Amino acid sequence: MPDNRIAFQLTIPARHRCRTLCNSPQQRHIDIGSSKCKSKQPEMISIHQDKCDCSPDSVCIGIVNNRSICLCPLTKTSPQCLLNSICQMKPCINGSICVPYSERFSFINFTCVCQEGFYGKVCEHKDVQIDILFSNVPIPQVLLVHFITVRKFQLNNVDPVPIRATMFKKIGFDQNTVTFFMSLPFHLVFSQIENQFYLTVLQHNFTSSEVISTQIVSSEYCRDIQELFNKTILIIQFYIVVNIIILHTCKI
């Protein structure tokens, strides 16, 4: 049997810890000693991590004018990430994330990114939890929920219009319940399925940090005014209201 020989050359590049950030892959140039971006600014260069003076738990993303550019973790600060930040003391609670926004160690120079269901300076307060069950209504792909806050009537109140806050969530394929969290006070909750509205929660006094279990039922459907009156009655009522406003304005 004849033998068929194949000759080929395999090149294995040397392994190094160079990390370079370029605007596009075409601008990247790598050799054994260093790596740099093909740019008009020759001072932009990234070398081995061993030559950076960042802290061990940080990431060196490059060197500019012989100065290391360090990406610090949330618990460290300073140009080389050598100092502890306020987040080292874990001021945020309930599973929230502490984010410092100043290099100075201060008890106020930080913010907390709260988990869903909590709010406050350090996420110490719990939102109102509303569990909504779909009952005898079509389950939509997306549910809109409108929270209405009724203002108390005052003579010196310039804007007595109720406050509305709207939230939405996607509904899973095999899901018949959905949970919302609200930190603002509210008195009414309307659930919107397409163009149909359902009264979901009615409360005279707001109670914080409580759990409300309710359901969307067909009996709580809010009928549109066009469903209650025909167009003729609506047109007559509109002209009556307009005439009242005009007469009242003329008398003034």
Coordinates of N, CA and C in Angstrom, one line a residue:
M1 N 0.8 -1.2 0.0 CA 0.0 0.0 0.0 C 0.9 1.3 0.0
P2 N 0.6 2.2 -0.9 CA 1.4 3.5 -0.9 C 1.1 4.3 0.3
D3 N 2.1 5.1 0.8 CA 2.0 6.0 1.9 C 1.8 7.4 1.4
N4 N 0.9 8.1 1.9 CA 0.7 9.6 1.6 C 1.1 10.4 2.8
R5 N 2.2 11.1 2.6 CA 2.7 11.9 3.7 C 2.3 13.4 3.6
I6 N 2.0 14.0 4.7 CA 1.5 15.3 4.7 C 2.5 16.1 5.6
A7 N 3.0 17.2 5.1 CA 3.9 18.0 5.9 C 3.2 19.3 6.2
F8 N 3.2 19.7 7.4 CA 2.6 21.0 7.8 C 3.4 21.6 9.0
Q9 N 3.2 22.8 9.2 CA 3.9 23.5 10.3 C 2.9 24.1 11.3
L10 N 3.1 23.8 12.5 CA 2.2 24.2 13.6 C 2.9 25.3 14.5
T11 N 2.3 26.5 14.5 CA 2.8 27.6 15.3 C 2.0 27.8 16.6
I12 N 2.6 27.7 17.7 CA 1.9 27.9 19.0 C 2.4 29.2 19.6
P13 N 1.5 30.2 19.7 CA 2.0 31.5 20.2 C 2.3 31.4 21.7
A14 N 3.2 32.3 22.1 CA 3.6 32.3 23.5 C 2.4 32.9 24.4
R15 N 2.2 32.3 25.5 CA 1.1 32.8 26.4 C 1.6 33.9 27.3
H16 N 0.8 35.0 27.3 CA 1.1 36.1 28.1 C -0.2 36.7 28.7
R17 N -0.1 37.6 29.6 CA -1.2 38.1 30.3 C -1.5 39.5 29.9
C18 N -1.3 39.8 28.7 CA -1.6 41.2 28.2 C -3.0 41.4 27.9
R19 N -3.6 42.5 28.4 CA -5.0 42.8 28.2 C -5.0 44.2 27.6
T20 N -5.6 44.3 26.4 CA -5.7 45.6 25.7 C -7.1 45.9 25.3
L21 N -7.5 47.1 25.4 CA -8.8 47.6 25.1 C -8.7 48.5 23.9
C22 N -9.1 48.0 22.7 CA -9.1 48.8 21.5 C -10.5 49.1 21.0
N23 N -10.6 50.1 20.1 CA -11.9 50.5 19.6 C -12.4 49.4 18.6
S24 N -11.6 48.7 17.9 CA -12.0 47.7 17.0 C -10.9 46.6 16.9
P25 N -11.2 45.4 16.5 CA -10.2 44.3 16.4 C -9.2 44.6 15.4
Q26 N -9.5 45.4 14.3 CA -8.5 45.7 13.3 C -7.3 46.6 13.8
Q27 N -7.5 47.2 14.9 CA -6.5 48.1 15.5 C -5.6 47.5 16.5
R28 N -5.8 46.2 16.7 CA -5.1 45.5 17.8 C -3.8 44.9 17.2
H29 N -2.7 45.1 17.9 CA -1.4 44.6 17.5 C -0.8 43.9 18.8
I30 N -0.4 42.7 18.6 CA 0.1 41.9 19.8 C 1.5 41.3 19.4
D31 N 2.4 41.4 20.3 CA 3.7 40.7 20.1 C 4.0 40.1 21.4
I32 N 5.2 39.6 21.5 CA 5.6 38.8 22.7 C 5.7 39.8 23.9
G33 N 6.3 40.9 23.8 CA 6.6 41.8 24.9 C 5.4 42.6 25.4
S34 N 4.6 43.1 24.5 CA 3.5 44.0 24.9 C 2.4 44.0 23.8
S35 N 1.4 44.7 24.0 CA 0.3 44.8 23.1 C -0.2 46.3 23.1
K36 N -0.5 46.8 22.0 CA -1.0 48.2 21.9 C -1.9 48.4 20.8
C37 N -2.7 49.4 20.8 CA -3.7 49.8 19.8 C -3.0 50.6 18.7
K38 N -3.3 50.4 17.5 CA -2.7 51.2 16.4 C -3.5 52.5 16.4
S39 N -3.0 53.5 17.1 CA -3.6 54.7 17.2 C -2.6 55.9 17.0
K40 N -3.2 57.1 16.8 CA -2.3 58.2 16.7 C -1.7 58.7 18.0
Q41 N -2.2 58.1 19.1 CA -1.6 58.5 20.4 C -0.7 57.4 20.9
P42 N 0.6 57.6 20.7 CA 1.6 56.6 21.1 C 1.7 56.3 22.6
E43 N 1.1 57.2 23.4 CA 1.3 57.0 24.8 C 0.3 56.0 25.4
M44 N -0.7 55.6 24.6 CA -1.7 54.6 25.0 C -1.0 53.2 24.7
I45 N -0.7 52.5 25.8 CA -0.1 51.2 25.7 C -0.5 50.3 26.9
S46 N -0.7 49.0 26.7 CA -1.0 48.1 27.8 C 0.0 47.0 27.8
I47 N 0.6 46.8 28.9 CA 1.7 45.8 29.1 C 1.2 44.7 30.0
H48 N 2.1 43.8 30.4 CA 1.8 42.7 31.3 C 1.2 43.2 32.6
Q49 N 0.3 42.4 33.1 CA -0.3 42.7 34.4 C 0.8 42.8 35.5
D50 N 1.9 42.0 35.3 CA 2.9 42.1 36.3 C 3.6 43.4 36.5
K51 N 3.5 44.3 35.4 CA 4.1 45.6 35.4 C 3.2 46.7 35.9
C52 N 1.9 46.3 36.2 CA 1.0 47.3 36.7 C 1.1 47.4 38.3
D53 N 0.8 48.6 38.8 CA 0.9 48.7 40.2 C -0.5 48.8 40.9
C54 N -1.5 48.2 40.3 CA -2.8 48.1 40.9 C -2.8 47.0 42.0
S55 N -3.8 47.1 42.9 CA -3.9 46.2 43.9 C -4.3 44.8 43.3
P56 N -4.0 43.7 44.1 CA -4.2 42.4 43.5 C -5.6 42.0 43.2
D57 N -6.6 42.7 43.9 CA -8.0 42.3 43.7 C -8.6 43.3 42.6
S58 N -7.8 44.1 42.0 CA -8.3 45.0 40.9 C -7.9 44.5 39.6
V59 N -8.3 45.2 38.5 CA -8.0 44.9 37.1 C -7.3 46.1 36.5
C60 N -6.1 45.8 36.0 CA -5.3 46.8 35.3 C -5.7 46.8 33.8
I61 N -6.3 47.9 33.3 CA -6.8 47.9 32.0 C -5.9 48.7 31.0
G62 N -4.8 49.2 31.5 CA -3.9 49.8 30.6 C -2.9 50.8 31.4
I63 N -2.1 51.4 30.6 CA -1.1 52.4 31.2 C -1.1 53.6 30.3
V64 N -1.2 54.8 30.9 CA -1.2 56.1 30.2 C -0.1 57.0 30.9
N65 N 0.9 57.4 30.1 CA 1.9 58.2 30.6 C 2.6 57.6 31.9
N66 N 2.9 56.3 31.7 CA 3.6 55.6 32.8 C 2.7 55.5 34.1
R67 N 1.4 55.6 34.0 CA 0.5 55.5 35.1 C -0.5 54.4 34.8
S68 N -0.7 53.5 35.8 CA -1.6 52.4 35.6 C -3.0 52.9 35.7
I69 N -3.9 52.3 34.9 CA -5.3 52.6 34.9 C -6.0 51.4 35.6
C70 N -6.5 51.6 36.8 CA -7.0 50.5 37.6 C -8.5 50.5 37.7
L71 N -9.1 49.3 37.6 CA -10.5 49.2 37.7 C -10.8 48.5 39.1
C72 N -11.3 49.3 40.0 CA -11.4 48.9 41.4 C -12.7 48.1 41.7
P73 N -12.6 47.2 42.6 CA -13.9 46.6 43.1 C -14.7 47.6 43.9
L74 N -15.9 47.3 44.2 CA -16.7 48.2 45.0 C -16.2 48.5 46.4
T75 N -15.4 47.6 46.9 CA -15.0 47.8 48.3 C -13.6 48.5 48.4
K76 N -13.1 48.9 47.2 CA -11.8 49.6 47.2 C -11.9 50.9 46.5
T77 N -10.9 51.8 46.8 CA -10.9 53.1 46.2 C -9.4 53.6 46.0
S78 N -9.2 54.8 45.6 CA -7.9 55.4 45.3 C -7.4 55.0 43.9
P79 N -6.5 55.7 43.3 CA -6.0 55.4 41.9 C -5.5 54.0 41.7
Q80 N -4.8 53.4 42.7 CA -4.3 52.0 42.7 C -5.2 51.0 43.4
C81 N -6.4 51.5 43.9 CA -7.3 50.6 44.6 C -6.7 50.0 45.8
L82 N -6.0 50.8 46.6 CA -5.3 50.3 47.8 C -6.0 50.7 49.0
L83 N -7.0 51.6 49.0 CA -7.7 52.0 50.2 C -9.1 51.4 50.2
N84 N -9.5 51.1 51.4 CA -10.9 50.5 51.6 C -11.9 51.6 51.4
S85 N -13.0 51.4 50.8 CA -14.1 52.3 50.7 C -15.1 52.1 51.8
I86 N -16.1 52.9 51.8 CA -17.1 52.8 52.8 C -17.9 51.5 52.6
C87 N -17.9 50.9 51.4 CA -18.6 49.7 51.2 C -17.9 48.5 51.8
Q88 N -16.7 48.7 52.3 CA -16.0 47.6 53.0 C -16.8 47.3 54.3
M89 N -17.4 48.3 54.9 CA -18.2 48.1 56.1 C -19.6 47.5 55.9
K90 N -20.0 47.3 54.6 CA -21.3 46.7 54.3 C -22.4 47.5 54.9
P91 N -22.6 48.8 54.6 CA -23.7 49.6 55.2 C -25.0 49.2 54.6
C92 N -25.1 48.7 53.4 CA -26.4 48.3 52.8 C -26.8 47.0 53.3
I93 N -28.1 46.8 53.5 CA -28.7 45.6 54.0 C -29.7 45.0 53.0
N94 N -30.2 43.9 53.4 CA -31.3 43.1 52.7 C -30.8 42.8 51.3
G95 N -29.5 42.4 51.2 CA -29.0 41.9 49.9 C -28.7 43.0 48.9
S96 N -28.7 44.2 49.3 CA -28.5 45.3 48.3 C -27.0 45.5 48.0
I97 N -26.7 46.3 47.0 CA -25.3 46.5 46.5 C -24.9 47.9 46.9
C98 N -23.7 48.0 47.5 CA -23.2 49.3 47.9 C -22.3 49.8 46.8
V99 N -22.5 51.1 46.4 CA -21.7 51.7 45.3 C -21.2 53.0 45.8
P100 N -19.8 53.2 46.0 CA -19.3 54.5 46.4 C -19.2 55.4 45.2
Y101 N -19.3 56.7 45.5 CA -19.2 57.7 44.4 C -18.2 58.8 44.8
S102 N -17.3 58.5 45.6 CA -16.2 59.4 46.0 C -15.0 58.6 46.5
E103 N -13.8 59.2 46.2 CA -12.6 58.5 46.7 C -12.4 58.7 48.2
R104 N -13.1 59.7 48.8 CA -12.9 60.0 50.2 C -13.7 59.0 51.0
F105 N -13.1 58.5 52.1 CA -13.8 57.6 53.0 C -14.8 58.4 53.8
S106 N -16.1 58.3 53.5 CA -17.1 59.0 54.2 C -18.3 58.2 54.4
F107 N -19.1 58.5 55.5 CA -20.3 57.7 55.7 C -21.5 58.1 54.9
I108 N -21.3 59.1 54.1 CA -22.5 59.6 53.2 C -22.1 59.5 51.7
N109 N -20.9 59.2 51.3 CA -20.5 59.2 49.9 C -20.7 57.8 49.3
F110 N -21.9 57.3 49.4 CA -22.2 56.0 48.8 C -23.7 56.0 48.6
T111 N -24.1 55.0 47.7 CA -25.5 54.8 47.5 C -25.8 53.3 47.4
C112 N -27.0 52.9 47.8 CA -27.3 51.5 47.8 C -28.3 51.1 46.7
V113 N -28.0 50.1 45.9 CA -28.8 49.6 44.9 C -29.7 48.5 45.5
C114 N -30.9 48.8 45.8 CA -31.8 47.8 46.5 C -32.3 46.7 45.7
Q115 N -32.5 45.6 46.3 CA -33.1 44.5 45.7 C -34.6 44.8 45.5
E116 N -35.3 44.0 44.6 CA -36.7 44.3 44.4 C -37.4 44.0 45.7
G117 N -38.3 44.9 46.1 CA -39.0 44.7 47.4 C -38.5 45.6 48.5
F118 N -37.4 46.3 48.3 CA -36.9 47.1 49.4 C -36.6 48.5 48.9
Y119 N -36.5 49.5 49.8 CA -36.2 50.9 49.5 C -35.6 51.6 50.8
G120 N -35.1 52.8 50.6 CA -34.5 53.5 51.7 C -33.1 53.8 51.4
K121 N -32.5 54.6 52.4 CA -31.1 55.0 52.2 C -30.2 53.8 52.2
V122 N -30.4 52.8 53.1 CA -29.6 51.6 53.1 C -30.5 50.4 52.8
C123 N -31.7 50.6 52.1 CA -32.6 49.6 51.8 C -33.2 48.9 53.0
E124 N -33.5 49.7 54.0 CA -34.0 49.2 55.3 C -35.5 49.1 55.3
H125 N -36.2 49.7 54.4 CA -37.7 49.6 54.4 C -38.1 48.5 53.4
K126 N -39.3 48.0 53.7 CA -39.8 46.9 52.8 C -41.0 47.5 52.0
D127 N -41.1 47.2 50.7 CA -42.2 47.7 49.9 C -43.5 47.0 50.2
V128 N -44.6 47.5 49.8 CA -45.8 46.8 49.8 C -45.8 45.8 48.7
Q129 N -46.1 44.5 49.1 CA -46.1 43.4 48.1 C -47.6 43.1 47.7
I130 N -47.8 43.1 46.4 CA -49.2 42.9 45.9 C -49.1 41.6 45.0
D131 N -49.8 40.6 45.5 CA -49.9 39.3 44.7 C -51.2 39.3 44.0
I132 N -51.2 39.3 42.7 CA -52.4 39.3 41.9 C -52.6 38.0 41.2
L133 N -53.8 37.5 41.3 CA -54.2 36.2 40.7 C -55.2 36.5 39.6
F134 N -55.0 35.8 38.5 CA -56.0 35.9 37.4 C -57.1 34.9 37.6
S135 N -58.4 35.4 37.6 CA -59.5 34.6 37.9 C -60.6 34.9 36.9
N136 N -60.9 33.9 36.0 CA -62.0 34.1 35.0 C -61.7 35.2 34.0
V137 N -60.5 35.6 33.8 CA -60.1 36.6 32.8 C -59.0 36.1 32.0
P138 N -58.9 36.5 30.8 CA -57.7 36.1 29.9 C -56.4 36.5 30.5
I139 N -55.4 35.6 30.5 CA -54.1 36.0 31.0 C -53.3 36.6 29.9
P140 N -52.9 37.9 30.1 CA -52.2 38.5 29.0 C -50.7 38.2 29.0
Q141 N -50.0 38.6 28.0 CA -48.5 38.5 28.0 C -47.9 39.6 28.9
V142 N -48.5 40.7 28.9 CA -48.0 41.9 29.7 C -49.1 42.4 30.5
L143 N -48.9 42.7 31.8 CA -49.9 43.3 32.6 C -49.5 44.7 33.1
L144 N -50.3 45.7 32.9 CA -50.1 47.1 33.4 C -50.9 47.3 34.6
V145 N -50.3 47.9 35.6 CA -50.9 48.1 36.9 C -50.8 49.6 37.2
H146 N -51.9 50.3 37.5 CA -51.9 51.7 37.7 C -52.2 51.9 39.2
F147 N -51.3 52.6 39.9 CA -51.4 53.0 41.3 C -51.9 54.4 41.4
I148 N -53.0 54.6 42.1 CA -53.6 55.9 42.2 C -53.6 56.4 43.7
T149 N -53.0 57.6 43.9 CA -53.0 58.2 45.2 C -53.9 59.4 45.2
V150 N -54.9 59.3 46.1 CA -55.9 60.4 46.2 C -55.4 61.5 47.2
R151 N -55.4 62.7 46.7 CA -55.0 63.8 47.6 C -56.2 64.3 48.4
K152 N -55.9 64.7 49.6 CA -56.9 65.3 50.5 C -57.3 66.7 49.9
F153 N -58.6 67.0 50.0 CA -59.0 68.3 49.5 C -58.6 69.4 50.4
Q154 N -57.9 70.4 49.9 CA -57.5 71.6 50.6 C -57.8 72.8 49.7
L155 N -58.2 73.9 50.4 CA -58.5 75.1 49.6 C -57.3 75.7 49.0
N156 N -56.2 75.6 49.6 CA -54.9 76.2 49.1 C -54.2 75.2 48.2
N157 N -54.7 74.1 47.9 CA -54.1 73.1 47.0 C -54.3 73.5 45.6
V158 N -53.2 73.8 44.9 CA -53.3 74.3 43.5 C -53.5 73.1 42.6
D159 N -53.0 72.0 42.9 CA -53.1 70.8 42.0 C -53.7 69.6 42.7
P160 N -55.0 69.5 42.8 CA -55.6 68.4 43.6 C -55.8 67.1 42.8
V161 N -55.2 67.1 41.6 CA -55.4 65.9 40.7 C -54.7 64.7 41.4
P162 N -55.3 63.5 41.4 CA -54.7 62.4 41.9 C -53.3 62.0 41.3
I163 N -52.5 61.4 42.0 CA -51.2 61.0 41.5 C -51.3 59.6 41.0
R164 N -50.7 59.3 39.8 CA -50.7 58.0 39.2 C -49.3 57.5 38.9
A165 N -49.1 56.3 39.3 CA -47.8 55.6 39.0 C -48.1 54.3 38.3
T166 N -47.5 54.0 37.2 CA -47.8 52.8 36.4 C -46.6 51.9 36.3
M167 N -46.8 50.6 36.5 CA -45.8 49.6 36.4 C -46.3 48.5 35.5
F168 N -45.4 47.7 34.9 CA -45.8 46.6 34.1 C -44.8 45.4 34.3
K169 N -45.4 44.2 34.0 CA -44.6 43.0 34.1 C -45.0 42.0 33.0
K170 N -44.1 41.2 32.5 CA -44.4 40.2 31.6 C -44.9 38.9 32.4
I171 N -45.8 38.3 31.7 CA -46.4 37.1 32.3 C -45.9 35.9 31.6
G172 N -45.4 34.9 32.4 CA -44.9 33.6 31.8 C -46.0 32.8 31.2
F173 N -45.6 31.8 30.4 CA -46.6 31.0 29.7 C -47.5 30.2 30.7
D174 N -46.9 29.6 31.7 CA -47.7 28.8 32.6 C -47.9 29.5 34.0
Q175 N -48.0 30.8 33.9 CA -48.0 31.6 35.2 C -49.4 32.2 35.3
N176 N -50.1 32.1 36.4 CA -51.4 32.7 36.7 C -51.4 33.7 37.8
T177 N -50.2 34.0 38.3 CA -50.1 35.0 39.4 C -48.9 35.9 39.0
V178 N -49.0 37.1 39.5 CA -47.9 38.1 39.3 C -47.7 38.9 40.5
T179 N -46.5 39.4 40.9 CA -46.3 40.1 42.1 C -45.7 41.5 41.7
F180 N -46.2 42.5 42.4 CA -45.7 43.9 42.2 C -45.2 44.4 43.6
F181 N -44.2 45.3 43.6 CA -43.8 45.9 44.8 C -43.9 47.4 44.6
M182 N -44.4 48.1 45.6 CA -44.6 49.6 45.5 C -44.2 50.2 46.9
S183 N -43.4 51.2 46.8 CA -42.9 51.9 48.0 C -43.7 53.2 48.2
L184 N -44.4 53.7 47.2 CA -45.2 55.0 47.4 C -46.5 54.7 47.9
P185 N -47.1 55.6 48.7 CA -48.5 55.3 49.2 C -49.5 55.4 48.0
F186 N -50.5 54.6 48.2 CA -51.6 54.5 47.1 C -52.9 54.1 47.8
H187 N -54.0 54.4 47.1 CA -55.3 54.1 47.6 C -56.1 53.2 46.6
L188 N -55.8 53.3 45.3 CA -56.5 52.5 44.3 C -55.5 51.8 43.4
V189 N -55.8 50.6 43.0 CA -55.0 49.9 42.0 C -55.9 49.4 40.9
F190 N -55.6 49.7 39.7 CA -56.3 49.3 38.5 C -55.4 48.4 37.6
S191 N -55.8 47.3 37.3 CA -55.1 46.4 36.4 C -55.6 46.5 34.9
Q192 N -54.7 46.7 34.0 CA -55.1 46.9 32.6 C -54.7 45.7 31.8
I193 N -55.7 45.1 31.1 CA -55.4 44.1 30.2 C -55.9 44.6 28.8
E194 N -54.9 44.9 27.9 CA -55.2 45.6 26.7 C -55.9 46.9 27.0
N195 N -57.2 47.0 26.5 CA -58.0 48.3 26.7 C -59.0 48.1 27.8
Q196 N -58.9 47.1 28.6 CA -59.9 46.8 29.7 C -59.2 47.0 31.0
F197 N -60.0 47.7 31.9 CA -59.5 48.0 33.3 C -60.3 47.3 34.3
Y198 N -59.6 46.8 35.4 CA -60.2 46.1 36.5 C -59.8 46.7 37.8
L199 N -60.7 46.9 38.7 CA -60.4 47.4 40.0 C -59.8 46.3 40.8
T200 N -58.6 46.4 41.2 CA -57.8 45.3 41.9 C -57.7 45.6 43.4
V201 N -57.4 46.8 43.8 CA -57.2 47.1 45.2 C -57.9 48.4 45.5
L202 N -58.6 48.4 46.6 CA -59.3 49.6 47.2 C -59.0 49.7 48.6
Q203 N -58.3 50.8 49.1 CA -58.0 50.9 50.5 C -58.1 52.4 50.8
H204 N -58.7 52.7 52.0 CA -58.9 54.1 52.4 C -57.6 54.6 53.1
N205 N -56.9 53.8 53.8 CA -55.7 54.1 54.5 C -54.6 53.3 54.0
F206 N -53.4 53.9 53.7 CA -52.3 53.2 53.2 C -51.5 52.6 54.4
T207 N -51.1 51.4 54.3 CA -50.2 50.7 55.3 C -49.0 50.2 54.6
S208 N -47.8 50.7 55.1 CA -46.6 50.3 54.5 C -46.2 48.9 54.9
S209 N -45.3 48.3 54.1 CA -44.7 47.0 54.4 C -45.7 45.8 54.6
E210 N -46.9 45.9 54.0 CA -47.8 44.9 54.1 C -47.9 44.0 52.8
V211 N -48.5 42.9 52.9 CA -48.7 42.0 51.8 C -50.1 41.9 51.4
I212 N -50.5 42.2 50.2 CA -51.8 42.3 49.7 C -52.0 41.1 48.7
S213 N -53.0 40.3 49.0 CA -53.3 39.2 48.0 C -54.7 39.5 47.4
T214 N -54.7 39.6 46.1 CA -55.9 40.0 45.5 C -56.0 39.2 44.2
Q215 N -57.1 39.5 43.4 CA -57.3 38.8 42.1 C -58.0 39.7 41.2
I216 N -57.8 39.4 39.9 CA -58.5 40.1 38.8 C -59.7 39.2 38.4
V217 N -60.9 39.7 38.7 CA -62.1 39.0 38.4 C -63.0 39.8 37.4
S218 N -63.8 39.2 36.7 CA -64.7 39.8 35.7 C -65.7 40.8 36.3
S219 N -66.1 40.5 37.6 CA -67.1 41.3 38.2 C -66.5 42.7 38.6
E220 N -65.2 42.9 38.6 CA -64.5 44.2 38.9 C -64.1 44.9 37.7
Y221 N -64.7 44.5 36.5 CA -64.4 45.2 35.3 C -65.0 46.6 35.3
C222 N -64.2 47.6 34.9 CA -64.7 49.0 34.9 C -65.1 49.3 33.4
R223 N -66.4 49.5 33.3 CA -67.0 49.7 32.0 C -66.6 51.1 31.5
D224 N -66.4 51.3 30.2 CA -66.1 52.6 29.6 C -67.3 53.4 29.5
I225 N -67.2 54.7 29.5 CA -68.4 55.6 29.4 C -69.1 55.4 28.1
Q226 N -68.4 55.0 27.1 CA -69.1 54.8 25.8 C -69.9 53.5 25.8
E227 N -69.6 52.6 26.8 CA -70.4 51.4 26.9 C -71.7 51.7 27.7
L228 N -71.7 52.7 28.5 CA -72.9 53.0 29.4 C -73.8 53.9 28.7
F229 N -73.3 54.8 27.8 CA -74.2 55.8 27.1 C -73.9 55.7 25.6
N230 N -75.0 56.0 24.9 CA -74.7 56.0 23.4 C -74.1 57.3 23.0
K231 N -73.8 57.4 21.8 CA -73.0 58.6 21.3 C -73.9 59.9 21.3
T232 N -75.2 59.7 21.1 CA -76.1 60.9 21.1 C -76.1 61.6 22.5
I233 N -76.3 60.7 23.6 CA -76.3 61.3 24.9 C -74.9 61.9 25.3
L234 N -73.9 61.3 24.8 CA -72.5 61.9 25.1 C -72.3 63.2 24.4
I235 N -72.8 63.3 23.2 CA -72.7 64.6 22.5 C -73.5 65.7 23.2
I236 N -74.7 65.4 23.6 CA -75.6 66.3 24.3 C -75.0 66.8 25.6
Q237 N -74.4 65.8 26.4 CA -73.7 66.2 27.6 C -72.5 67.0 27.4
F238 N -71.8 66.8 26.3 CA -70.6 67.6 26.0 C -71.0 69.0 25.7
Y239 N -72.0 69.3 24.9 CA -72.5 70.6 24.6 C -73.0 71.3 25.9
I240 N -73.7 70.6 26.7 CA -74.2 71.2 28.0 C -73.0 71.7 28.8
V241 N -72.0 70.9 29.0 CA -70.8 71.2 29.8 C -70.1 72.4 29.2
V242 N -70.0 72.5 27.8 CA -69.3 73.6 27.2 C -70.1 74.9 27.4
N243 N -71.4 74.8 27.2 CA -72.3 76.0 27.4 C -72.2 76.5 28.9
I244 N -72.2 75.6 29.8 CA -72.0 76.0 31.2 C -70.7 76.8 31.4
I245 N -69.6 76.2 30.9 CA -68.3 76.9 31.0 C -68.3 78.2 30.4
I246 N -68.9 78.4 29.2 CA -68.9 79.7 28.5 C -69.7 80.7 29.2
L247 N -70.9 80.3 29.7 CA -71.8 81.2 30.4 C -71.1 81.7 31.7
H248 N -70.5 80.7 32.4 CA -69.8 81.1 33.7 C -68.7 82.0 33.4
T249 N -67.9 81.8 32.4 CA -66.8 82.7 32.0 C -67.3 84.1 31.7
C250 N -68.4 84.2 30.9 CA -68.9 85.5 30.5 C -69.4 86.3 31.7
K251 N -70.0 85.6 32.7 CA -70.5 86.3 33.9 C -69.4 86.9 34.7
I252 N -68.2 86.1 34.7 CA -67.1 86.6 35.5 C -66.5 87.8 34.8

